[in-house]
Amino acid sequence: MRKIPRWLARAPIPLFRAGLGILLGRRFVMVEHTGRKSGQARHVVLEVLLREPDAVVVASGYGRASQWLRNVEATPRVRLWWGRNRGVAGRAHVLAPEESRRRLDRYRHEHPGQARIVASALGLPELTSAEPLPEDIGRRVPLVRFEIT
């Protein structure tokens, strides 16, 4: 998988902190999570793959190596910023690999244009193929559901 430069990945954080997350629309969410070793607040901006009435679902493009994923597994309590919403309490649920695969399949069929962009950015050509998704994609690309509490 391709790595997005750290400076680019962190660039939207000041926008969210300043209350300007609305400029990024509803496609992105900033998650405040707790460092599993430091106990300090950490922030990450993630692309929303799927929206539900009380939750958003995001992908860990770098798999289980993502620090934010490891942090929310250790401490699921989070705060979420999106649009005009700031610091909304939430809880992270890492989806099972089979459920991640099912939702990735739904995402690529419902949002083929966005799936092409995500596939290109993360080096995941499977998301643009008409073929069934590989059985292991849910393990390689875990999904996390952030439920608003």
PDB file of C-alpha atoms in Angstrom:
ATOM      1  CA  MET A   1       0.000   0.000   0.000  1.00  0.00           C
ATOM      2  CA  ARG A   2       1.155   3.518  -0.742  1.00  0.00           C
ATOM      3  CA  LYS A   3       1.982   5.934   2.039  1.00  0.00           C
ATOM      4  CA  ILE A   4       0.483   9.408   2.089  1.00  0.00           C
ATOM      5  CA  PRO A   5       3.104  11.908   3.314  1.00  0.00           C
ATOM      6  CA  ARG A   6       2.616  12.739   6.998  1.00  0.00           C
ATOM      7  CA  TRP A   7       2.466  16.506   6.365  1.00  0.00           C
ATOM      8  CA  LEU A   8      -0.338  15.997   3.836  1.00  0.00           C
ATOM      9  CA  ALA A   9      -2.289  13.646   6.093  1.00  0.00           C
ATOM     10  CA  ARG A  10      -2.058  16.130   8.986  1.00  0.00           C
ATOM     11  CA  ALA A  11      -2.812  19.263   6.929  1.00  0.00           C
ATOM     12  CA  PRO A  12      -6.612  19.236   7.564  1.00  0.00           C
ATOM     13  CA  ILE A  13      -6.293  19.015  11.375  1.00  0.00           C
ATOM     14  CA  PRO A  14      -5.960  22.810  11.910  1.00  0.00           C
ATOM     15  CA  LEU A  15      -9.055  23.355   9.735  1.00  0.00           C
ATOM     16  CA  PHE A  16     -11.126  21.077  11.954  1.00  0.00           C
ATOM     17  CA  ARG A  17      -9.733  22.630  15.138  1.00  0.00           C
ATOM     18  CA  ALA A  18     -10.635  26.107  13.850  1.00  0.00           C
ATOM     19  CA  GLY A  19     -14.216  24.994  13.171  1.00  0.00           C
ATOM     20  CA  LEU A  20     -13.685  24.990   9.409  1.00  0.00           C
ATOM     21  CA  GLY A  21     -14.257  21.274   8.862  1.00  0.00           C
ATOM     22  CA  ILE A  22     -17.297  22.252   6.799  1.00  0.00           C
ATOM     23  CA  LEU A  23     -14.852  23.243   4.034  1.00  0.00           C
ATOM     24  CA  LEU A  24     -13.983  19.562   3.617  1.00  0.00           C
ATOM     25  CA  GLY A  25     -17.624  18.533   3.356  1.00  0.00           C
ATOM     26  CA  ARG A  26     -19.020  15.311   4.757  1.00  0.00           C
ATOM     27  CA  ARG A  27     -16.343  13.081   3.212  1.00  0.00           C
ATOM     28  CA  PHE A  28     -13.884  13.551   6.054  1.00  0.00           C
ATOM     29  CA  VAL A  29     -13.977  13.148   9.813  1.00  0.00           C
ATOM     30  CA  MET A  30     -11.362  14.129  12.363  1.00  0.00           C
ATOM     31  CA  VAL A  31     -11.014  11.608  15.161  1.00  0.00           C
ATOM     32  CA  GLU A  32      -9.495  12.468  18.523  1.00  0.00           C
ATOM     33  CA  HIS A  33      -8.239   9.266  20.110  1.00  0.00           C
ATOM     34  CA  THR A  34      -6.025   8.432  23.078  1.00  0.00           C
ATOM     35  CA  GLY A  35      -2.438   7.287  22.587  1.00  0.00           C
ATOM     36  CA  ARG A  36      -2.190   3.762  23.952  1.00  0.00           C
ATOM     37  CA  LYS A  37       1.274   4.367  25.450  1.00  0.00           C
ATOM     38  CA  SER A  38       1.326   8.115  26.108  1.00  0.00           C
ATOM     39  CA  GLY A  39      -2.294   8.553  27.183  1.00  0.00           C
ATOM     40  CA  GLN A  40      -2.257  11.860  25.276  1.00  0.00           C
ATOM     41  CA  ALA A  41      -4.914  13.060  22.842  1.00  0.00           C
ATOM     42  CA  ARG A  42      -4.032  12.287  19.212  1.00  0.00           C
ATOM     43  CA  HIS A  43      -5.797  13.410  16.025  1.00  0.00           C
ATOM     44  CA  VAL A  44      -6.240  11.863  12.609  1.00  0.00           C
ATOM     45  CA  VAL A  45      -8.370  12.901   9.621  1.00  0.00           C
ATOM     46  CA  LEU A  46      -9.966   9.992   7.773  1.00  0.00           C
ATOM     47  CA  GLU A  47     -12.136   9.629   4.701  1.00  0.00           C
ATOM     48  CA  VAL A  48     -15.669   8.459   5.428  1.00  0.00           C
ATOM     49  CA  LEU A  49     -16.551   5.425   3.328  1.00  0.00           C
ATOM     50  CA  LEU A  50     -20.081   4.836   4.572  1.00  0.00           C
ATOM     51  CA  ARG A  51     -22.555   6.916   6.588  1.00  0.00           C
ATOM     52  CA  GLU A  52     -25.199   5.539   8.872  1.00  0.00           C
ATOM     53  CA  PRO A  53     -27.754   7.526  10.888  1.00  0.00           C
ATOM     54  CA  ASP A  54     -25.693   7.218  14.087  1.00  0.00           C
ATOM     55  CA  ALA A  55     -22.217   6.343  12.804  1.00  0.00           C
ATOM     56  CA  VAL A  56     -19.540   6.683  10.145  1.00  0.00           C
ATOM     57  CA  VAL A  57     -17.378   3.888   8.758  1.00  0.00           C
ATOM     58  CA  VAL A  58     -13.749   4.467   7.766  1.00  0.00           C
ATOM     59  CA  ALA A  59     -10.948   2.266   6.438  1.00  0.00           C
ATOM     60  CA  SER A  60      -7.485   1.788   7.841  1.00  0.00           C
ATOM     61  CA  GLY A  61      -5.611   2.142   4.568  1.00  0.00           C
ATOM     62  CA  TYR A  62      -2.381   0.952   6.165  1.00  0.00           C
ATOM     63  CA  GLY A  63      -3.944  -2.061   7.826  1.00  0.00           C
ATOM     64  CA  ARG A  64      -3.200  -3.019  11.410  1.00  0.00           C
ATOM     65  CA  ALA A  65       0.033  -0.984  11.361  1.00  0.00           C
ATOM     66  CA  SER A  66      -1.925   2.289  11.616  1.00  0.00           C
ATOM     67  CA  GLN A  67      -1.241   3.915  14.959  1.00  0.00           C
ATOM     68  CA  TRP A  68      -4.746   5.399  15.179  1.00  0.00           C
ATOM     69  CA  LEU A  69      -6.259   1.928  14.683  1.00  0.00           C
ATOM     70  CA  ARG A  70      -4.087   0.416  17.391  1.00  0.00           C
ATOM     71  CA  ASN A  71      -5.021   3.305  19.688  1.00  0.00           C
ATOM     72  CA  VAL A  72      -8.805   2.964  19.218  1.00  0.00           C
ATOM     73  CA  GLU A  73      -8.544  -0.785  19.734  1.00  0.00           C
ATOM     74  CA  ALA A  74      -6.899  -0.084  23.106  1.00  0.00           C
ATOM     75  CA  THR A  75      -9.225   2.809  24.056  1.00  0.00           C
ATOM     76  CA  PRO A  76     -12.424   2.935  21.964  1.00  0.00           C
ATOM     77  CA  ARG A  77     -13.687   6.253  23.388  1.00  0.00           C
ATOM     78  CA  VAL A  78     -13.180   9.003  20.800  1.00  0.00           C
ATOM     79  CA  ARG A  79     -14.353  12.485  19.885  1.00  0.00           C
ATOM     80  CA  LEU A  80     -15.416  13.261  16.315  1.00  0.00           C
ATOM     81  CA  TRP A  81     -15.390  16.393  14.171  1.00  0.00           C
ATOM     82  CA  TRP A  82     -17.164  16.636  10.809  1.00  0.00           C
ATOM     83  CA  GLY A  83     -18.937  19.447   9.012  1.00  0.00           C
ATOM     84  CA  ARG A  84     -20.200  21.843  11.683  1.00  0.00           C
ATOM     85  CA  ASN A  85     -20.025  19.207  14.430  1.00  0.00           C
ATOM     86  CA  ARG A  86     -17.146  19.572  16.870  1.00  0.00           C
ATOM     87  CA  GLY A  87     -15.954  17.176  19.554  1.00  0.00           C
ATOM     88  CA  VAL A  88     -18.941  14.810  19.473  1.00  0.00           C
ATOM     89  CA  ALA A  89     -18.480  11.805  21.787  1.00  0.00           C
ATOM     90  CA  GLY A  90     -18.156   8.483  20.020  1.00  0.00           C
ATOM     91  CA  ARG A  91     -17.024   4.907  20.333  1.00  0.00           C
ATOM     92  CA  ALA A  92     -14.875   2.921  17.898  1.00  0.00           C
ATOM     93  CA  HIS A  93     -15.782  -0.615  16.847  1.00  0.00           C
ATOM     94  CA  VAL A  94     -13.282  -2.472  14.647  1.00  0.00           C
ATOM     95  CA  LEU A  95     -15.368  -4.584  12.285  1.00  0.00           C
ATOM     96  CA  ALA A  96     -14.694  -8.276  11.743  1.00  0.00           C
ATOM     97  CA  PRO A  97     -12.794  -9.040   8.504  1.00  0.00           C
ATOM     98  CA  GLU A  98     -15.879 -10.597   6.865  1.00  0.00           C
ATOM     99  CA  GLU A  99     -17.979  -7.526   7.702  1.00  0.00           C
ATOM    100  CA  SER A 100     -15.207  -5.226   6.437  1.00  0.00           C
ATOM    101  CA  ARG A 101     -15.115  -7.146   3.148  1.00  0.00           C
ATOM    102  CA  ARG A 102     -18.909  -6.931   2.787  1.00  0.00           C
ATOM    103  CA  ARG A 103     -18.930  -3.176   3.425  1.00  0.00           C
ATOM    104  CA  LEU A 104     -15.976  -2.544   1.081  1.00  0.00           C
ATOM    105  CA  ASP A 105     -17.905  -4.394  -1.619  1.00  0.00           C
ATOM    106  CA  ARG A 106     -20.969  -2.221  -0.951  1.00  0.00           C
ATOM    107  CA  TYR A 107     -18.808   0.917  -1.040  1.00  0.00           C
ATOM    108  CA  ARG A 108     -17.237   0.125  -4.418  1.00  0.00           C
ATOM    109  CA  HIS A 109     -20.650  -0.547  -5.978  1.00  0.00           C
ATOM    110  CA  GLU A 110     -22.403   2.489  -4.471  1.00  0.00           C
ATOM    111  CA  HIS A 111     -19.493   4.922  -5.024  1.00  0.00           C
ATOM    112  CA  PRO A 112     -17.445   3.716  -8.019  1.00  0.00           C
ATOM    113  CA  GLY A 113     -15.849   7.125  -8.633  1.00  0.00           C
ATOM    114  CA  GLN A 114     -14.701   7.518  -5.047  1.00  0.00           C
ATOM    115  CA  ALA A 115     -13.594   3.874  -4.965  1.00  0.00           C
ATOM    116  CA  ARG A 116     -11.277   4.578  -7.926  1.00  0.00           C
ATOM    117  CA  ILE A 117      -9.705   7.502  -6.052  1.00  0.00           C
ATOM    118  CA  VAL A 118      -9.231   5.462  -2.863  1.00  0.00           C
ATOM    119  CA  ALA A 119      -7.893   2.510  -4.873  1.00  0.00           C
ATOM    120  CA  SER A 120      -5.351   4.737  -6.595  1.00  0.00           C
ATOM    121  CA  ALA A 121      -4.272   6.571  -3.431  1.00  0.00           C
ATOM    122  CA  LEU A 122      -3.759   3.395  -1.414  1.00  0.00           C
ATOM    123  CA  GLY A 123      -2.653   1.035  -4.180  1.00  0.00           C
ATOM    124  CA  LEU A 124      -5.726  -1.216  -3.913  1.00  0.00           C
ATOM    125  CA  PRO A 125      -6.707  -2.098  -7.494  1.00  0.00           C
ATOM    126  CA  GLU A 126      -9.175  -4.681  -6.134  1.00  0.00           C
ATOM    127  CA  LEU A 127     -11.608  -1.867  -5.332  1.00  0.00           C
ATOM    128  CA  THR A 128     -12.030  -1.010  -9.019  1.00  0.00           C
ATOM    129  CA  SER A 129     -12.234  -4.542 -10.383  1.00  0.00           C
ATOM    130  CA  ALA A 130     -15.494  -6.161 -11.441  1.00  0.00           C
ATOM    131  CA  GLU A 131     -14.190  -9.379  -9.901  1.00  0.00           C
ATOM    132  CA  PRO A 132     -15.230 -10.428  -6.398  1.00  0.00           C
ATOM    133  CA  LEU A 133     -13.090  -8.892  -3.684  1.00  0.00           C
ATOM    134  CA  PRO A 134     -10.278 -11.122  -2.401  1.00  0.00           C
ATOM    135  CA  GLU A 135     -11.197 -13.077   0.721  1.00  0.00           C
ATOM    136  CA  ASP A 136      -8.388 -11.434   2.712  1.00  0.00           C
ATOM    137  CA  ILE A 137      -9.200  -7.794   1.905  1.00  0.00           C
ATOM    138  CA  GLY A 138     -11.122  -7.322   5.153  1.00  0.00           C
ATOM    139  CA  ARG A 139      -8.026  -8.374   7.068  1.00  0.00           C
ATOM    140  CA  ARG A 140      -5.673  -6.215   4.973  1.00  0.00           C
ATOM    141  CA  VAL A 141      -7.985  -3.168   5.048  1.00  0.00           C
ATOM    142  CA  PRO A 142      -9.836  -3.202   8.370  1.00  0.00           C
ATOM    143  CA  LEU A 143     -12.890  -0.984   8.711  1.00  0.00           C
ATOM    144  CA  VAL A 144     -13.814   0.911  11.845  1.00  0.00           C
ATOM    145  CA  ARG A 145     -17.312   2.061  12.724  1.00  0.00           C
ATOM    146  CA  PHE A 146     -17.377   5.222  14.837  1.00  0.00           C
ATOM    147  CA  GLU A 147     -20.706   5.262  16.644  1.00  0.00           C
ATOM    148  CA  ILE A 148     -21.970   8.561  18.010  1.00  0.00           C
ATOM    149  CA  THR A 149     -22.775   8.098  21.697  1.00  0.00           C
TER     150      THR A 149
END
